[in-house]
Amino acid sequence: MSLQRLTQGPLTIGLELPLDNDWSQPGEASRRRDDRPFGVPDLSAHLERAQLADQLGFRALWLRDVPLYDPSFGDAGQVFELFTYLGYLAASTRQTLLGTAAAVLPLRMPWLVRKAAASVQHLSHNRLLLGVASGDRPVEYPLFGVPFEQRGEAFRDAVAVLKGDADQRLDAGQALLPEAEQPPLLVAGLAQQRPDWVGQHMDGWLAYPGTPDDHVRRVDLWRRVAGDKPYVSFIHLDLAENPEESPRRHRFGLRVGSQGLIQELTAMQAAGVNHIGLNLRRTQAPIEDTLQRLATEVLPIFHHDAEASSSSTTQQDVTHAPA
């Protein structure tokens, strides 16, 4: 169900948390005033912004798994622990999908990941998209007592647990509760695996940011090993005030007006991308204004009216889970 909604397009658009522009000039000034380390966002309005995104019709909110803040990387993600925050958002939003991009499986006990995912799936009424990864920060592994060079094997073992392929280890009558619909598994990168293994075992691909031309090549690989399974990627966006401003590319994204963004997204759709998550940490304008502009000027081009009607019905029918 969540995978269907993610790809009910032609191209759907979500947001990568945190919803803060701490990598912009105004954000940098605010960070210095607050005496926050670089890469640690301002979360004072995190809930209101997530709820606004939900109300405006962004298809998914994506959370990263950053167990350890390391100043050499300079990125704390959304700060809050992944599954704890997912549970909070499940009770605080109504229609947006909730995705992990991505849970670092070798650093987590897979049976507990499965229980946490089932809990979020139940509390969110099946809105979870479980993105998983092998991890790419070597400094974290010694702290967790996990050999970095064995993360590929640990990833495969964890996937077996998440998919129920290791249930023979349970004794008669044992079960992991709550019972819930198994969330789709999407992999970030290749997770130290062969492309054919990824295509066979995963339900979708979380591809690293790139240009439309980059995605043409990557989508071709994905389609060869995975058929029509969803292909997802991300853009670090600085949305210019002038809708006609020409694109200026930076690492992982671009600064561009809304008309140029529509052209960029259209090219990605033509390349075979099914969903794009927008990261707004570089945007110079206030986050609330940017969300409103995106919802007014960009989302209607790509999100079908039928899906909007379906979401409105869902919003009326679904009740919040108790906090």
PDB file of C-alpha atoms in Angstrom:
ATOM      1  CA  MET A   1       0.000   0.000   0.000  1.00  0.00           C
ATOM      2  CA  SER A   2       2.711   2.516   0.962  1.00  0.00           C
ATOM      3  CA  LEU A   3       4.778   1.585  -2.098  1.00  0.00           C
ATOM      4  CA  GLN A   4       1.758   2.110  -4.333  1.00  0.00           C
ATOM      5  CA  ARG A   5       1.171   5.561  -2.920  1.00  0.00           C
ATOM      6  CA  LEU A   6       4.840   6.440  -3.243  1.00  0.00           C
ATOM      7  CA  THR A   7       4.787   5.822  -6.985  1.00  0.00           C
ATOM      8  CA  GLN A   8       1.287   7.078  -7.847  1.00  0.00           C
ATOM      9  CA  GLY A   9       2.698   9.863  -9.936  1.00  0.00           C
ATOM     10  CA  PRO A  10       3.874  10.200 -12.674  1.00  0.00           C
ATOM     11  CA  LEU A  11       6.547  11.484 -10.270  1.00  0.00           C
ATOM     12  CA  THR A  12       5.906  12.051  -6.591  1.00  0.00           C
ATOM     13  CA  ILE A  13       7.686  14.505  -4.320  1.00  0.00           C
ATOM     14  CA  GLY A  14       8.615  14.221  -0.667  1.00  0.00           C
ATOM     15  CA  LEU A  15      10.947  15.894   1.811  1.00  0.00           C
ATOM     16  CA  GLU A  16      14.112  14.797   3.549  1.00  0.00           C
ATOM     17  CA  LEU A  17      14.293  15.840   7.184  1.00  0.00           C
ATOM     18  CA  PRO A  18      15.408  17.937   9.006  1.00  0.00           C
ATOM     19  CA  LEU A  19      13.131  20.743   7.827  1.00  0.00           C
ATOM     20  CA  ASP A  20      15.670  23.446   8.603  1.00  0.00           C
ATOM     21  CA  ASN A  21      17.882  25.580   6.364  1.00  0.00           C
ATOM     22  CA  ASP A  22      20.941  25.341   8.605  1.00  0.00           C
ATOM     23  CA  TRP A  23      23.274  25.047   5.575  1.00  0.00           C
ATOM     24  CA  SER A  24      22.138  28.422   4.178  1.00  0.00           C
ATOM     25  CA  GLN A  25      23.523  31.864   5.021  1.00  0.00           C
ATOM     26  CA  PRO A  26      20.585  32.731   7.346  1.00  0.00           C
ATOM     27  CA  GLY A  27      20.789  29.262   8.874  1.00  0.00           C
ATOM     28  CA  GLU A  28      24.517  29.598   9.483  1.00  0.00           C
ATOM     29  CA  ALA A  29      23.958  32.920  11.250  1.00  0.00           C
ATOM     30  CA  SER A  30      21.257  31.334  13.408  1.00  0.00           C
ATOM     31  CA  ARG A  31      23.500  28.371  14.206  1.00  0.00           C
ATOM     32  CA  ARG A  32      26.271  30.653  15.422  1.00  0.00           C
ATOM     33  CA  ARG A  33      23.857  32.624  17.600  1.00  0.00           C
ATOM     34  CA  ASP A  34      22.585  29.383  19.127  1.00  0.00           C
ATOM     35  CA  ASP A  35      26.125  27.991  19.499  1.00  0.00           C
ATOM     36  CA  ARG A  36      25.223  24.782  17.676  1.00  0.00           C
ATOM     37  CA  PRO A  37      27.930  22.678  15.979  1.00  0.00           C
ATOM     38  CA  PHE A  38      27.894  22.697  12.197  1.00  0.00           C
ATOM     39  CA  GLY A  39      25.391  20.183  10.868  1.00  0.00           C
ATOM     40  CA  VAL A  40      23.158  20.234  13.951  1.00  0.00           C
ATOM     41  CA  PRO A  41      19.855  21.759  12.803  1.00  0.00           C
ATOM     42  CA  ASP A  42      17.424  23.975  14.679  1.00  0.00           C
ATOM     43  CA  LEU A  43      14.544  21.672  15.660  1.00  0.00           C
ATOM     44  CA  SER A  44      12.453  24.219  17.562  1.00  0.00           C
ATOM     45  CA  ALA A  45       9.756  24.124  14.845  1.00  0.00           C
ATOM     46  CA  HIS A  46      10.261  20.532  13.670  1.00  0.00           C
ATOM     47  CA  LEU A  47       6.766  19.269  14.502  1.00  0.00           C
ATOM     48  CA  GLU A  48       4.894  22.237  13.056  1.00  0.00           C
ATOM     49  CA  ARG A  49       6.879  21.958   9.818  1.00  0.00           C
ATOM     50  CA  ALA A  50       6.306  18.211   9.515  1.00  0.00           C
ATOM     51  CA  GLN A  51       2.591  18.736  10.043  1.00  0.00           C
ATOM     52  CA  LEU A  52       2.559  21.538   7.471  1.00  0.00           C
ATOM     53  CA  ALA A  53       4.253  19.246   4.945  1.00  0.00           C
ATOM     54  CA  ASP A  54       1.626  16.598   5.708  1.00  0.00           C
ATOM     55  CA  GLN A  55      -1.214  19.081   5.179  1.00  0.00           C
ATOM     56  CA  LEU A  56       0.273  20.441   1.948  1.00  0.00           C
ATOM     57  CA  GLY A  57       0.386  17.000   0.334  1.00  0.00           C
ATOM     58  CA  PHE A  58       4.069  16.088   0.189  1.00  0.00           C
ATOM     59  CA  ARG A  59       4.059  12.374  -0.431  1.00  0.00           C
ATOM     60  CA  ALA A  60       6.734  11.247   2.050  1.00  0.00           C
ATOM     61  CA  LEU A  61       8.944  12.424   4.889  1.00  0.00           C
ATOM     62  CA  TRP A  62      12.374  10.761   4.869  1.00  0.00           C
ATOM     63  CA  LEU A  63      14.508  10.347   8.001  1.00  0.00           C
ATOM     64  CA  ARG A  64      18.191   9.501   8.076  1.00  0.00           C
ATOM     65  CA  ASP A  65      19.931   7.165  10.499  1.00  0.00           C
ATOM     66  CA  VAL A  66      22.892   9.014  12.068  1.00  0.00           C
ATOM     67  CA  PRO A  67      23.772   7.124  15.262  1.00  0.00           C
ATOM     68  CA  LEU A  68      26.835   9.243  16.103  1.00  0.00           C
ATOM     69  CA  TYR A  69      27.430  12.934  15.462  1.00  0.00           C
ATOM     70  CA  ASP A  70      30.962  13.283  14.128  1.00  0.00           C
ATOM     71  CA  PRO A  71      32.256  16.816  13.431  1.00  0.00           C
ATOM     72  CA  SER A  72      34.435  15.484  10.607  1.00  0.00           C
ATOM     73  CA  PHE A  73      31.209  14.597   8.747  1.00  0.00           C
ATOM     74  CA  GLY A  74      29.357  17.679  10.008  1.00  0.00           C
ATOM     75  CA  ASP A  75      25.863  16.244   9.678  1.00  0.00           C
ATOM     76  CA  ALA A  76      23.619  15.150  12.541  1.00  0.00           C
ATOM     77  CA  GLY A  77      20.649  14.330  10.303  1.00  0.00           C
ATOM     78  CA  GLN A  78      17.414  15.112  12.117  1.00  0.00           C
ATOM     79  CA  VAL A  79      19.141  14.482  15.498  1.00  0.00           C
ATOM     80  CA  PHE A  80      16.355  12.344  16.967  1.00  0.00           C
ATOM     81  CA  GLU A  81      16.764   8.557  17.011  1.00  0.00           C
ATOM     82  CA  LEU A  82      15.221   7.065  13.909  1.00  0.00           C
ATOM     83  CA  PHE A  83      12.425   4.789  15.156  1.00  0.00           C
ATOM     84  CA  THR A  84      11.605   6.927  18.189  1.00  0.00           C
ATOM     85  CA  TYR A  85      10.998   9.882  15.900  1.00  0.00           C
ATOM     86  CA  LEU A  86       9.037   7.768  13.415  1.00  0.00           C
ATOM     87  CA  GLY A  87       6.647   6.779  16.188  1.00  0.00           C
ATOM     88  CA  TYR A  88       6.222  10.410  17.167  1.00  0.00           C
ATOM     89  CA  LEU A  89       5.535  11.459  13.585  1.00  0.00           C
ATOM     90  CA  ALA A  90       3.144   8.561  13.092  1.00  0.00           C
ATOM     91  CA  ALA A  91       0.972  10.011  15.856  1.00  0.00           C
ATOM     92  CA  SER A  92       1.398  13.593  14.640  1.00  0.00           C
ATOM     93  CA  THR A  93       0.665  13.264  10.903  1.00  0.00           C
ATOM     94  CA  ARG A  94      -2.183  11.723   8.960  1.00  0.00           C
ATOM     95  CA  GLN A  95      -1.356  11.037   5.318  1.00  0.00           C
ATOM     96  CA  THR A  96       2.312  11.502   4.441  1.00  0.00           C
ATOM     97  CA  LEU A  97       4.359   8.337   4.097  1.00  0.00           C
ATOM     98  CA  LEU A  98       7.200   7.889   6.602  1.00  0.00           C
ATOM     99  CA  GLY A  99      10.476   6.632   5.181  1.00  0.00           C
ATOM    100  CA  THR A 100      13.906   5.771   6.506  1.00  0.00           C
ATOM    101  CA  ALA A 101      16.824   6.767   4.285  1.00  0.00           C
ATOM    102  CA  ALA A 102      18.238   4.607   5.592  1.00  0.00           C
ATOM    103  CA  ALA A 103      18.442   2.441   8.743  1.00  0.00           C
ATOM    104  CA  VAL A 104      22.038   1.233   9.149  1.00  0.00           C
ATOM    105  CA  LEU A 105      21.355  -2.469   9.687  1.00  0.00           C
ATOM    106  CA  PRO A 106      24.840  -3.667  10.772  1.00  0.00           C
ATOM    107  CA  LEU A 107      24.731  -1.238  13.725  1.00  0.00           C
ATOM    108  CA  ARG A 108      21.294  -2.416  14.913  1.00  0.00           C
ATOM    109  CA  MET A 109      19.974  -5.722  16.248  1.00  0.00           C
ATOM    110  CA  PRO A 110      17.836  -6.967  13.332  1.00  0.00           C
ATOM    111  CA  TRP A 111      15.109  -8.546  15.460  1.00  0.00           C
ATOM    112  CA  LEU A 112      14.634  -5.224  17.261  1.00  0.00           C
ATOM    113  CA  VAL A 113      14.605  -3.374  13.930  1.00  0.00           C
ATOM    114  CA  ARG A 114      11.851  -5.710  12.806  1.00  0.00           C
ATOM    115  CA  LYS A 115       9.859  -5.085  15.999  1.00  0.00           C
ATOM    116  CA  ALA A 116      10.387  -1.320  15.768  1.00  0.00           C
ATOM    117  CA  ALA A 117       9.331  -1.300  12.118  1.00  0.00           C
ATOM    118  CA  ALA A 118       6.212  -3.359  12.875  1.00  0.00           C
ATOM    119  CA  SER A 119       5.342  -0.945  15.674  1.00  0.00           C
ATOM    120  CA  VAL A 120       5.659   2.098  13.408  1.00  0.00           C
ATOM    121  CA  GLN A 121       3.749   0.314  10.656  1.00  0.00           C
ATOM    122  CA  HIS A 122       0.885  -0.437  13.049  1.00  0.00           C
ATOM    123  CA  LEU A 123       0.808   3.026  14.642  1.00  0.00           C
ATOM    124  CA  SER A 124       1.001   4.823  11.296  1.00  0.00           C
ATOM    125  CA  HIS A 125      -1.675   2.715   9.596  1.00  0.00           C
ATOM    126  CA  ASN A 126       0.803   1.163   7.130  1.00  0.00           C
ATOM    127  CA  ARG A 127       2.615   4.337   6.090  1.00  0.00           C
ATOM    128  CA  LEU A 128       6.174   3.061   6.667  1.00  0.00           C
ATOM    129  CA  LEU A 129       8.798   2.765   3.920  1.00  0.00           C
ATOM    130  CA  LEU A 130      11.734   0.898   5.439  1.00  0.00           C
ATOM    131  CA  GLY A 131      14.901   2.067   3.729  1.00  0.00           C
ATOM    132  CA  VAL A 132      17.981   0.122   4.826  1.00  0.00           C
ATOM    133  CA  ALA A 133      21.736   0.451   4.315  1.00  0.00           C
ATOM    134  CA  SER A 134      25.071  -1.084   5.236  1.00  0.00           C
ATOM    135  CA  GLY A 135      26.439   2.276   6.421  1.00  0.00           C
ATOM    136  CA  ASP A 136      29.366   4.355   5.224  1.00  0.00           C
ATOM    137  CA  ARG A 137      30.934   5.961   8.311  1.00  0.00           C
ATOM    138  CA  PRO A 138      33.840   3.787   9.484  1.00  0.00           C
ATOM    139  CA  VAL A 139      34.209   5.701  12.770  1.00  0.00           C
ATOM    140  CA  GLU A 140      30.880   4.340  14.053  1.00  0.00           C
ATOM    141  CA  TYR A 141      31.645   0.639  13.777  1.00  0.00           C
ATOM    142  CA  PRO A 142      34.281   0.238  16.545  1.00  0.00           C
ATOM    143  CA  LEU A 143      31.967   2.026  18.977  1.00  0.00           C
ATOM    144  CA  PHE A 144      29.223  -0.520  18.256  1.00  0.00           C
ATOM    145  CA  GLY A 145      31.615  -3.462  18.274  1.00  0.00           C
ATOM    146  CA  VAL A 146      30.932  -4.300  14.626  1.00  0.00           C
ATOM    147  CA  PRO A 147      33.740  -4.965  12.103  1.00  0.00           C
ATOM    148  CA  PHE A 148      33.412  -2.430   9.283  1.00  0.00           C
ATOM    149  CA  GLU A 149      34.698  -4.916   6.702  1.00  0.00           C
ATOM    150  CA  GLN A 150      31.925  -7.400   7.615  1.00  0.00           C
ATOM    151  CA  ARG A 151      29.044  -4.963   7.184  1.00  0.00           C
ATOM    152  CA  GLY A 152      27.944  -6.546   3.894  1.00  0.00           C
ATOM    153  CA  GLU A 153      27.461  -9.958   5.483  1.00  0.00           C
ATOM    154  CA  ALA A 154      25.726  -8.401   8.501  1.00  0.00           C
ATOM    155  CA  PHE A 155      23.394  -6.562   6.128  1.00  0.00           C
ATOM    156  CA  ARG A 156      22.350  -9.774   4.360  1.00  0.00           C
ATOM    157  CA  ASP A 157      21.695 -11.513   7.690  1.00  0.00           C
ATOM    158  CA  ALA A 158      19.550  -8.601   8.867  1.00  0.00           C
ATOM    159  CA  VAL A 159      17.531  -8.586   5.648  1.00  0.00           C
ATOM    160  CA  ALA A 160      16.752 -12.281   6.187  1.00  0.00           C
ATOM    161  CA  VAL A 161      15.347 -11.422   9.615  1.00  0.00           C
ATOM    162  CA  LEU A 162      13.304  -8.472   8.334  1.00  0.00           C
ATOM    163  CA  LYS A 163      11.767 -10.520   5.520  1.00  0.00           C
ATOM    164  CA  GLY A 164      10.874 -13.442   7.786  1.00  0.00           C
ATOM    165  CA  ASP A 165      13.403 -15.764   6.178  1.00  0.00           C
ATOM    166  CA  ALA A 166      15.015 -16.439   9.568  1.00  0.00           C
ATOM    167  CA  ASP A 167      11.814 -17.267  11.443  1.00  0.00           C
ATOM    168  CA  GLN A 168      12.909 -20.881  11.789  1.00  0.00           C
ATOM    169  CA  ARG A 169      15.114 -19.641  14.628  1.00  0.00           C
ATOM    170  CA  LEU A 170      11.985 -18.983  16.699  1.00  0.00           C
ATOM    171  CA  ASP A 171      10.678 -21.697  18.990  1.00  0.00           C
ATOM    172  CA  ALA A 172       7.127 -22.975  18.614  1.00  0.00           C
ATOM    173  CA  GLY A 173       4.634 -20.312  19.719  1.00  0.00           C
ATOM    174  CA  GLN A 174       7.148 -17.485  19.709  1.00  0.00           C
ATOM    175  CA  ALA A 175       6.330 -14.354  17.720  1.00  0.00           C
ATOM    176  CA  LEU A 176       7.483 -10.791  17.293  1.00  0.00           C
ATOM    177  CA  LEU A 177       4.605  -8.458  18.128  1.00  0.00           C
ATOM    178  CA  PRO A 178       2.771  -6.404  17.054  1.00  0.00           C
ATOM    179  CA  GLU A 179       1.570  -8.212  13.982  1.00  0.00           C
ATOM    180  CA  ALA A 180       1.660  -5.764  11.091  1.00  0.00           C
ATOM    181  CA  GLU A 181       1.836  -5.635   7.332  1.00  0.00           C
ATOM    182  CA  GLN A 182       5.488  -6.047   6.361  1.00  0.00           C
ATOM    183  CA  PRO A 183       6.776  -2.655   5.197  1.00  0.00           C
ATOM    184  CA  PRO A 184       8.510  -2.496   1.822  1.00  0.00           C
ATOM    185  CA  LEU A 185      12.311  -2.679   1.942  1.00  0.00           C
ATOM    186  CA  LEU A 186      14.248  -0.085  -0.052  1.00  0.00           C
ATOM    187  CA  VAL A 187      18.031  -0.143  -0.169  1.00  0.00           C
ATOM    188  CA  ALA A 188      20.358   2.864  -0.163  1.00  0.00           C
ATOM    189  CA  GLY A 189      23.076   2.290  -2.750  1.00  0.00           C
ATOM    190  CA  LEU A 190      24.136  -1.324  -3.118  1.00  0.00           C
ATOM    191  CA  ALA A 191      24.895  -2.000   0.579  1.00  0.00           C
ATOM    192  CA  GLN A 192      28.016  -4.010  -0.313  1.00  0.00           C
ATOM    193  CA  GLN A 193      25.940  -6.426  -2.402  1.00  0.00           C
ATOM    194  CA  ARG A 194      25.811  -7.435  -6.057  1.00  0.00           C
ATOM    195  CA  PRO A 195      23.238  -5.541  -8.139  1.00  0.00           C
ATOM    196  CA  ASP A 196      21.359  -8.751  -8.982  1.00  0.00           C
ATOM    197  CA  TRP A 197      21.062  -9.649  -5.271  1.00  0.00           C
ATOM    198  CA  VAL A 198      19.712  -6.178  -4.499  1.00  0.00           C
ATOM    199  CA  GLY A 199      17.235  -6.345  -7.355  1.00  0.00           C
ATOM    200  CA  GLN A 200      15.972  -9.735  -6.204  1.00  0.00           C
ATOM    201  CA  HIS A 201      15.651  -9.044  -2.464  1.00  0.00           C
ATOM    202  CA  MET A 202      14.719  -5.349  -2.261  1.00  0.00           C
ATOM    203  CA  ASP A 203      11.396  -3.672  -3.090  1.00  0.00           C
ATOM    204  CA  GLY A 204      12.939  -0.385  -4.233  1.00  0.00           C
ATOM    205  CA  TRP A 205      16.188   1.556  -4.607  1.00  0.00           C
ATOM    206  CA  LEU A 206      17.216   4.740  -2.790  1.00  0.00           C
ATOM    207  CA  ALA A 207      19.760   6.156  -5.240  1.00  0.00           C
ATOM    208  CA  TYR A 208      22.241   8.849  -4.355  1.00  0.00           C
ATOM    209  CA  PRO A 209      21.532  12.380  -5.652  1.00  0.00           C
ATOM    210  CA  GLY A 210      22.610  13.135  -9.192  1.00  0.00           C
ATOM    211  CA  THR A 211      21.719  14.886 -12.426  1.00  0.00           C
ATOM    212  CA  PRO A 212      19.030  13.567 -14.790  1.00  0.00           C
ATOM    213  CA  ASP A 213      21.812  12.117 -16.952  1.00  0.00           C
ATOM    214  CA  ASP A 214      23.242  10.306 -13.920  1.00  0.00           C
ATOM    215  CA  HIS A 215      19.831   8.795 -13.254  1.00  0.00           C
ATOM    216  CA  VAL A 216      19.405   7.588 -16.836  1.00  0.00           C
ATOM    217  CA  ARG A 217      22.397   5.295 -16.349  1.00  0.00           C
ATOM    218  CA  ARG A 218      21.430   4.206 -12.849  1.00  0.00           C
ATOM    219  CA  VAL A 219      17.783   3.560 -13.722  1.00  0.00           C
ATOM    220  CA  ASP A 220      18.938   1.397 -16.629  1.00  0.00           C
ATOM    221  CA  LEU A 221      20.951  -0.758 -14.208  1.00  0.00           C
ATOM    222  CA  TRP A 222      18.045  -0.922 -11.754  1.00  0.00           C
ATOM    223  CA  ARG A 223      15.503  -1.916 -14.398  1.00  0.00           C
ATOM    224  CA  ARG A 224      17.811  -4.695 -15.624  1.00  0.00           C
ATOM    225  CA  VAL A 225      18.091  -6.266 -12.162  1.00  0.00           C
ATOM    226  CA  ALA A 226      14.748  -5.272 -10.578  1.00  0.00           C
ATOM    227  CA  GLY A 227      12.197  -4.715 -13.323  1.00  0.00           C
ATOM    228  CA  ASP A 228       9.672  -2.004 -12.521  1.00  0.00           C
ATOM    229  CA  LYS A 229      10.369  -1.764  -8.780  1.00  0.00           C
ATOM    230  CA  PRO A 230      10.461   1.881  -7.570  1.00  0.00           C
ATOM    231  CA  TYR A 231      13.518   4.052  -8.068  1.00  0.00           C
ATOM    232  CA  VAL A 232      13.863   6.915  -5.556  1.00  0.00           C
ATOM    233  CA  SER A 233      16.408   9.699  -5.252  1.00  0.00           C
ATOM    234  CA  PHE A 234      16.961  13.080  -3.585  1.00  0.00           C
ATOM    235  CA  ILE A 235      17.817  16.697  -4.450  1.00  0.00           C
ATOM    236  CA  HIS A 236      19.479  19.256  -2.186  1.00  0.00           C
ATOM    237  CA  LEU A 237      17.370  22.229  -3.235  1.00  0.00           C
ATOM    238  CA  ASP A 238      17.860  25.974  -2.817  1.00  0.00           C
ATOM    239  CA  LEU A 239      14.591  27.320  -4.216  1.00  0.00           C
ATOM    240  CA  ALA A 240      15.161  30.808  -5.636  1.00  0.00           C
ATOM    241  CA  GLU A 241      12.595  33.545  -5.084  1.00  0.00           C
ATOM    242  CA  ASN A 242      12.451  34.316  -8.797  1.00  0.00           C
ATOM    243  CA  PRO A 243      10.529  31.458 -10.474  1.00  0.00           C
ATOM    244  CA  GLU A 244      12.510  32.021 -13.692  1.00  0.00           C
ATOM    245  CA  GLU A 245      16.004  31.903 -12.142  1.00  0.00           C
ATOM    246  CA  SER A 246      18.279  29.581 -14.107  1.00  0.00           C
ATOM    247  CA  PRO A 247      19.783  26.531 -12.384  1.00  0.00           C
ATOM    248  CA  ARG A 248      23.171  26.673 -10.688  1.00  0.00           C
ATOM    249  CA  ARG A 249      24.331  23.229  -9.668  1.00  0.00           C
ATOM    250  CA  HIS A 250      26.049  22.443  -6.400  1.00  0.00           C
ATOM    251  CA  ARG A 251      26.984  19.169  -4.761  1.00  0.00           C
ATOM    252  CA  PHE A 252      23.925  16.885  -4.619  1.00  0.00           C
ATOM    253  CA  GLY A 253      21.551  19.473  -6.083  1.00  0.00           C
ATOM    254  CA  LEU A 254      20.967  22.955  -7.387  1.00  0.00           C
ATOM    255  CA  ARG A 255      19.741  26.477  -6.788  1.00  0.00           C
ATOM    256  CA  VAL A 256      16.889  27.180  -9.176  1.00  0.00           C
ATOM    257  CA  GLY A 257      13.523  28.895  -9.541  1.00  0.00           C
ATOM    258  CA  SER A 258      10.308  26.922  -9.490  1.00  0.00           C
ATOM    259  CA  GLN A 259      10.070  26.791 -13.308  1.00  0.00           C
ATOM    260  CA  GLY A 260      13.586  25.391 -13.592  1.00  0.00           C
ATOM    261  CA  LEU A 261      12.815  22.907 -10.815  1.00  0.00           C
ATOM    262  CA  ILE A 262       9.793  21.688 -12.764  1.00  0.00           C
ATOM    263  CA  GLN A 263      12.051  21.160 -15.786  1.00  0.00           C
ATOM    264  CA  GLU A 264      14.596  19.276 -13.632  1.00  0.00           C
ATOM    265  CA  LEU A 265      11.917  17.038 -12.150  1.00  0.00           C
ATOM    266  CA  THR A 266      10.369  16.439 -15.569  1.00  0.00           C
ATOM    267  CA  ALA A 267      13.772  15.301 -16.846  1.00  0.00           C
ATOM    268  CA  MET A 268      14.115  12.968 -13.872  1.00  0.00           C
ATOM    269  CA  GLN A 269      10.666  11.576 -14.533  1.00  0.00           C
ATOM    270  CA  ALA A 270      11.682  10.950 -18.151  1.00  0.00           C
ATOM    271  CA  ALA A 271      14.807   9.169 -16.871  1.00  0.00           C
ATOM    272  CA  GLY A 272      12.576   6.746 -14.953  1.00  0.00           C
ATOM    273  CA  VAL A 273      12.730   8.217 -11.442  1.00  0.00           C
ATOM    274  CA  ASN A 274       9.543   7.471  -9.482  1.00  0.00           C
ATOM    275  CA  HIS A 275       9.988   9.682  -6.420  1.00  0.00           C
ATOM    276  CA  ILE A 276      12.212  12.592  -5.384  1.00  0.00           C
ATOM    277  CA  GLY A 277      12.834  13.695  -1.808  1.00  0.00           C
ATOM    278  CA  LEU A 278      13.780  17.374  -1.493  1.00  0.00           C
ATOM    279  CA  ASN A 279      16.395  18.358   1.075  1.00  0.00           C
ATOM    280  CA  LEU A 280      15.920  22.048   1.977  1.00  0.00           C
ATOM    281  CA  ARG A 281      18.933  22.613   4.213  1.00  0.00           C
ATOM    282  CA  ARG A 282      20.568  24.883   1.599  1.00  0.00           C
ATOM    283  CA  THR A 283      17.506  26.981   0.812  1.00  0.00           C
ATOM    284  CA  GLN A 284      17.923  30.680   1.653  1.00  0.00           C
ATOM    285  CA  ALA A 285      14.218  31.443   2.125  1.00  0.00           C
ATOM    286  CA  PRO A 286      12.277  30.554   5.299  1.00  0.00           C
ATOM    287  CA  ILE A 287      11.241  26.896   5.340  1.00  0.00           C
ATOM    288  CA  GLU A 288       7.523  27.598   5.733  1.00  0.00           C
ATOM    289  CA  ASP A 289       7.535  29.926   2.719  1.00  0.00           C
ATOM    290  CA  THR A 290       9.436  27.370   0.644  1.00  0.00           C
ATOM    291  CA  LEU A 291       7.012  24.579   1.548  1.00  0.00           C
ATOM    292  CA  GLN A 292       4.042  26.749   0.597  1.00  0.00           C
ATOM    293  CA  ARG A 293       5.622  27.738  -2.728  1.00  0.00           C
ATOM    294  CA  LEU A 294       6.499  24.157  -3.600  1.00  0.00           C
ATOM    295  CA  ALA A 295       2.959  23.036  -2.781  1.00  0.00           C
ATOM    296  CA  THR A 296       1.454  25.806  -4.918  1.00  0.00           C
ATOM    297  CA  GLU A 297       3.850  25.929  -7.871  1.00  0.00           C
ATOM    298  CA  VAL A 298       5.357  22.441  -8.185  1.00  0.00           C
ATOM    299  CA  LEU A 299       3.307  19.667  -6.555  1.00  0.00           C
ATOM    300  CA  PRO A 300       0.199  20.155  -8.759  1.00  0.00           C
ATOM    301  CA  ILE A 301       2.313  19.456 -11.859  1.00  0.00           C
ATOM    302  CA  PHE A 302       3.234  15.978 -10.645  1.00  0.00           C
ATOM    303  CA  HIS A 303       0.650  14.820  -8.081  1.00  0.00           C
ATOM    304  CA  HIS A 304      -2.584  13.639  -9.651  1.00  0.00           C
ATOM    305  CA  ASP A 305      -5.861  15.215  -8.517  1.00  0.00           C
ATOM    306  CA  ALA A 306      -7.246  11.717  -7.922  1.00  0.00           C
ATOM    307  CA  GLU A 307      -4.504  11.030  -5.401  1.00  0.00           C
ATOM    308  CA  ALA A 308      -5.207  14.341  -3.656  1.00  0.00           C
ATOM    309  CA  SER A 309      -8.864  13.353  -3.325  1.00  0.00           C
ATOM    310  CA  SER A 310      -7.833   9.953  -1.970  1.00  0.00           C
ATOM    311  CA  SER A 311      -5.543  11.617   0.563  1.00  0.00           C
ATOM    312  CA  SER A 312      -8.329  13.941   1.700  1.00  0.00           C
ATOM    313  CA  THR A 313     -10.557  10.948   2.321  1.00  0.00           C
ATOM    314  CA  THR A 314      -7.771   9.259   4.264  1.00  0.00           C
ATOM    315  CA  GLN A 315      -7.288  12.381   6.355  1.00  0.00           C
ATOM    316  CA  GLN A 316     -10.945  12.368   7.357  1.00  0.00           C
ATOM    317  CA  ASP A 317     -11.120   8.654   8.110  1.00  0.00           C
ATOM    318  CA  VAL A 318      -7.850   7.921   9.893  1.00  0.00           C
ATOM    319  CA  THR A 319      -7.568   8.774  13.566  1.00  0.00           C
ATOM    320  CA  HIS A 320      -4.357   9.525  15.390  1.00  0.00           C
ATOM    321  CA  ALA A 321      -2.779   6.730  17.359  1.00  0.00           C
ATOM    322  CA  PRO A 322      -2.557   7.553  21.060  1.00  0.00           C
ATOM    323  CA  ALA A 323       0.639   9.373  21.989  1.00  0.00           C
TER     324      ALA A 323
END
